[in-house]
Short mmCIF file of C-alpha atoms in Angstrom, two decimals:
data_model
loop_
_atom_site.label_atom_id
_atom_site.label_comp_id
_atom_site.label_asym_id
_atom_site.label_seq_id
_atom_site.Cartn_x
_atom_site.Cartn_y
_atom_site.Cartn_z
CA UNK A 189 -15.66 15.46 -2.78
CA UNK A 190 -16.43 16.96 0.59
CA UNK A 191 -13.46 17.57 2.84
CA UNK A 192 -13.43 17.50 6.60
CA UNK A 193 -10.29 18.69 8.32
CA UNK A 194 -9.50 17.71 11.88
CA UNK A 195 -6.79 19.42 13.89
CA UNK A 196 -4.49 18.55 15.45
CA UNK A 197 -3.72 15.09 14.14
CA UNK A 198 -1.70 14.27 17.23
CA UNK A 199 -1.51 15.96 20.60
CA UNK A 200 0.23 15.19 23.85
CA UNK A 201 -0.92 16.99 26.96
CA UNK A 202 -0.23 16.85 30.65
CA UNK A 203 -2.66 15.32 33.06
CA UNK A 204 -5.04 17.94 34.45
CA UNK A 205 -4.92 20.24 31.45
CA UNK A 206 -7.58 20.72 28.79
CA UNK A 207 -7.16 20.12 25.10
CA UNK A 208 -9.29 21.27 22.20
CA UNK A 209 -9.81 19.36 18.97
CA UNK A 210 -11.23 21.12 15.93
CA UNK A 211 -13.33 19.66 13.15
CA UNK A 212 -13.87 21.83 10.09
CA UNK A 213 -15.89 21.25 6.95
CA UNK A 214 -13.82 22.94 4.27
CA UNK A 215 -16.09 23.00 1.27
CA UNK A 216 -19.60 22.56 2.61
CA UNK A 217 -21.80 23.66 5.47
CA UNK A 218 -22.15 21.03 8.15
CA UNK A 219 -25.42 21.27 10.01
CA UNK A 220 -24.58 18.15 11.97
CA UNK A 221 -21.29 16.88 13.30
CA UNK A 222 -20.56 13.61 15.04
CA UNK A 223 -17.74 12.81 17.44
CA UNK A 224 -16.40 9.29 17.86
CA UNK A 225 -13.84 7.78 20.18
CA UNK A 226 -11.70 4.72 19.61
CA UNK A 227 -10.15 2.91 22.52
CA UNK A 228 -6.95 0.98 21.82
CA UNK A 229 -7.62 -2.09 19.72
CA UNK A 230 -11.33 -1.36 19.78
CA UNK A 231 -13.96 -0.07 17.43
CA UNK A 232 -15.13 3.51 17.04
CA UNK A 233 -17.97 4.49 19.33
CA UNK A 234 -20.22 7.50 18.87
CA UNK A 235 -19.77 10.01 21.68
CA UNK A 236 -22.12 12.79 20.70
CA UNK A 237 -24.06 14.46 17.93
CA UNK A 238 -23.94 18.20 17.58
CA UNK A 239 -26.20 20.41 15.50
CA UNK A 240 -25.15 23.92 14.64
CA UNK A 241 -26.43 26.37 17.21
CA UNK A 242 -27.77 23.69 19.54
CA UNK A 243 -26.48 21.77 22.50
CA UNK A 244 -24.87 18.48 21.69
CA UNK A 245 -26.67 15.21 22.29
CA UNK A 246 -24.43 12.82 24.17
CA UNK A 247 -24.56 9.05 24.03
CA UNK A 248 -25.20 7.14 27.20
CA UNK A 249 -22.14 6.91 29.40
CA UNK A 250 -20.34 9.91 27.93
CA UNK A 251 -19.61 12.65 30.46
CA UNK A 252 -20.93 15.97 29.21
CA UNK A 253 -18.78 18.03 31.55
CA UNK A 254 -15.71 16.08 30.58
CA UNK A 255 -16.13 16.27 26.84
CA UNK A 256 -17.37 19.72 25.90
CA UNK A 257 -18.69 20.00 22.37
CA UNK A 258 -19.33 23.31 20.66
CA UNK A 259 -20.82 23.71 17.19
CA UNK A 260 -20.99 27.46 16.88
CA UNK A 261 -20.80 27.73 13.11
CA UNK A 262 -21.74 25.68 10.06
CA UNK A 263 -18.12 24.85 9.38
CA UNK A 264 -16.62 24.28 12.80
CA UNK A 265 -17.21 22.00 15.75
CA UNK A 266 -14.84 21.61 18.66
CA UNK A 267 -14.36 18.90 21.24
CA UNK A 268 -12.64 19.98 24.44
CA UNK A 269 -11.37 17.30 26.77
CA UNK A 270 -11.33 18.99 30.16
CA UNK A 271 -9.02 18.10 33.01
CA UNK A 272 -7.54 15.33 30.93
CA UNK A 273 -6.42 12.09 32.50
CA UNK A 274 -4.34 9.27 31.04
CA UNK A 275 -7.51 7.21 30.56
CA UNK A 276 -8.73 9.88 28.14
CA UNK A 277 -5.90 8.92 25.81
CA UNK A 278 -7.61 7.75 22.68
CA UNK A 279 -8.21 8.32 18.99
CA UNK A 280 -10.96 10.89 18.44
CA UNK A 281 -12.57 11.35 15.05
CA UNK A 282 -15.31 13.62 13.79
CA UNK A 283 -17.66 13.43 10.86
CA UNK A 284 -19.71 16.20 9.31
CA UNK A 285 -23.00 16.05 7.49
CA UNK A 286 -25.36 18.47 5.82
CA UNK A 287 -28.59 17.30 7.39
CA UNK A 288 -31.36 14.74 6.78
CA UNK A 289 -31.04 12.40 3.84
CA UNK A 290 -27.43 13.19 3.16
CA UNK A 291 -24.21 11.48 4.11
CA UNK A 292 -21.45 12.49 6.47
CA UNK A 293 -17.73 12.75 5.81
CA UNK A 294 -14.98 11.85 8.25
CA UNK A 295 -12.00 13.86 9.36
CA UNK A 296 -8.57 12.31 9.69
CA UNK A 297 -8.80 11.79 13.44
CA UNK A 298 -6.80 13.04 16.42
CA UNK A 299 -4.53 10.86 18.51
CA UNK A 300 -4.64 12.23 22.07
CA UNK A 301 -2.05 11.10 24.58
CA UNK A 302 -2.32 12.31 28.16
CA UNK A 303 0.84 11.95 30.20
CA UNK B 422 -30.93 0.06 16.38
CA UNK B 423 -28.18 -0.38 13.89
CA UNK B 424 -25.64 -3.14 14.20
CA UNK B 425 -22.58 -4.11 12.22
CA UNK B 426 -20.87 -7.44 12.72
CA UNK B 427 -17.41 -8.29 11.54
CA UNK B 428 -17.09 -11.86 12.70
CA UNK B 429 -13.43 -12.19 11.78
CA UNK B 430 -11.36 -10.58 14.50
CA UNK B 431 -7.99 -11.38 12.94
CA UNK B 432 -6.92 -12.82 9.62
CA UNK B 433 -3.41 -13.76 8.63
CA UNK B 434 -2.46 -14.54 5.05
CA UNK B 435 0.69 -14.90 3.03
CA UNK B 436 1.45 -12.31 0.40
CA UNK B 437 -0.33 -12.84 -2.93
CA UNK B 438 -3.18 -14.76 -1.36
CA UNK B 439 -6.71 -13.49 -1.82
CA UNK B 440 -8.61 -12.59 1.32
CA UNK B 441 -12.24 -11.74 2.01
CA UNK B 442 -13.37 -9.69 4.97
CA UNK B 443 -16.94 -10.28 6.00
CA UNK B 444 -19.45 -7.66 7.11
CA UNK B 445 -23.04 -8.27 8.11
CA UNK B 446 -25.34 -5.47 9.18
CA UNK B 447 -28.73 -4.95 10.74
CA UNK B 448 -30.99 -1.99 10.20
CA UNK B 449 -34.67 -1.21 9.90
CA UNK B 450 -33.99 1.66 7.53
CA UNK B 451 -34.62 1.24 3.84
CA UNK B 452 -32.04 3.84 2.89
CA UNK B 453 -28.57 3.85 4.35
CA UNK B 454 -24.92 3.97 3.44
CA UNK B 455 -22.31 1.28 3.93
CA UNK B 456 -18.61 2.01 4.19
CA UNK B 457 -15.30 0.26 4.44
CA UNK B 458 -12.35 2.01 6.07
CA UNK B 459 -8.74 1.00 6.49
CA UNK B 460 -6.81 1.94 9.59
CA UNK B 461 -3.09 1.36 9.14
CA UNK B 462 -0.70 1.21 12.10
CA UNK B 463 -0.24 4.98 11.84
CA UNK B 464 -3.82 5.35 13.06
CA UNK B 465 -5.67 7.49 10.55
CA UNK B 466 -8.90 6.30 9.02
CA UNK B 467 -8.61 5.79 5.28
CA UNK B 468 -11.84 5.80 3.30
CA UNK B 469 -12.12 2.87 0.86
CA UNK B 470 -15.66 2.77 -0.42
CA UNK B 471 -19.16 4.09 0.14
CA UNK B 472 -22.22 2.23 -1.09
CA UNK B 473 -25.82 3.48 -1.11
CA UNK B 474 -28.38 0.89 -0.09
CA UNK B 475 -30.13 1.21 -3.45
CA UNK B 476 -27.00 0.40 -5.38
CA UNK B 477 -26.33 -3.30 -5.24
CA UNK B 478 -23.80 -3.32 -8.02
CA UNK B 479 -20.57 -4.92 -7.05
CA UNK B 480 -17.52 -2.76 -7.43
CA UNK B 481 -13.93 -3.40 -8.31
CA UNK B 482 -11.10 -0.97 -7.76
CA UNK B 483 -7.73 -2.37 -8.60
CA UNK B 484 -7.07 -5.28 -6.23
CA UNK B 485 -10.10 -4.40 -4.13
CA UNK B 486 -13.64 -5.58 -4.76
CA UNK B 487 -16.85 -5.35 -2.81
CA UNK B 488 -19.87 -7.64 -2.85
CA UNK B 489 -23.06 -6.00 -1.56
CA UNK B 490 -25.99 -8.37 -1.07
CA UNK B 491 -29.02 -6.71 0.41
CA UNK B 492 -30.88 -10.02 0.67
CA UNK B 493 -28.36 -11.29 3.19
CA UNK B 494 -27.46 -7.87 4.62
CA UNK B 495 -23.84 -8.38 3.79
CA UNK B 496 -21.16 -6.12 2.37
CA UNK B 497 -18.02 -8.19 1.98
CA UNK B 498 -14.63 -6.89 0.93
CA UNK B 499 -12.09 -8.91 -1.03
CA UNK B 500 -8.44 -8.10 -1.55
CA UNK B 501 -6.90 -9.95 -4.46
CA UNK B 502 -3.20 -10.79 -4.46
CA UNK B 503 -2.67 -9.30 -1.03
CA UNK B 504 0.43 -7.29 -0.23
CA UNK B 505 2.26 -6.56 2.99
CA UNK B 506 1.07 -2.94 2.79
CA UNK B 507 -2.50 -4.21 3.09
CA UNK B 508 -1.80 -5.09 6.72
CA UNK B 509 -4.17 -2.94 8.77
CA UNK B 510 -7.40 -2.95 10.69
CA UNK B 511 -10.43 -2.79 8.39
CA UNK B 512 -13.73 -1.39 9.58
CA UNK B 513 -17.13 -1.83 8.03
CA UNK B 514 -19.65 0.88 8.96
CA UNK B 515 -23.33 1.62 8.47
CA UNK B 516 -24.42 5.23 8.20
CA UNK B 517 -27.97 6.46 8.68
CA UNK B 518 -29.66 8.48 5.99
CA UNK B 519 -32.82 9.96 7.46
CA UNK B 520 -33.20 12.30 10.40
CA UNK B 521 -29.87 11.18 11.87
CA UNK B 522 -28.13 11.29 8.52
CA UNK B 523 -24.43 10.59 8.90
CA UNK B 524 -24.66 8.87 12.26
CA UNK B 525 -22.46 5.80 11.87
CA UNK B 526 -22.24 2.44 13.53
CA UNK B 527 -18.95 0.61 13.16
CA UNK B 528 -18.12 -3.05 13.31
CA UNK B 529 -15.41 -4.16 15.69
CA UNK B 530 -12.88 -4.32 12.90
CA UNK B 531 -10.84 -7.09 11.33
CA UNK B 532 -7.09 -7.04 11.78
CA UNK B 533 -5.47 -8.24 8.60
CA UNK B 534 -1.85 -9.33 8.65
CA UNK B 535 -0.17 -10.06 5.36
CA UNK B 536 3.10 -11.89 5.76
CA UNK B 537 5.82 -11.75 3.14
#
């Protein structure tokens, strides 16, 4: 089956620094990648949709300048949390798909803790 | 808009009991995917099952079984003879298939506690 690798699985960073999370499709080309965020004891909410070579489409309420998404190749998308604050601490998970009328596959998720 | 409802916020059972987790969804799409995921205390999302909207066959995998009923827009998950290791948060999700293929809407999750 299709494999999506997310790295790192856990990261702790200091307040004010930036942290990058990678999402890679290992055995297929992902034209579309999705980024989700899970607040503690809450469900997963879609943050943004990124298509390879295009700017990401952010969901309402998600700060574009805060959560920078890059999808520069068909196998890699990155989410950079800029100037992280403790309230950015969360579980972030990506999924990757191959375009219309296909399904997407989830990565393992990244637990971000900002101290 | 897609919507997934998991009405049961928390369920607590004693080991060896059977338990059913409910999932009801709303969509205007005719083709879509439904998923169940398990999130143990360690936090990662563990894939359990994927079901295409055209495939209404029920499925059994070991102690797990799924009942997909398109007529009632439900995709319920039953654990038979529950075990302590089944304790986790379980998410039901609906994934689009068309232009936004892969875009998923999650339910709020059901926290299952299995007591010894």
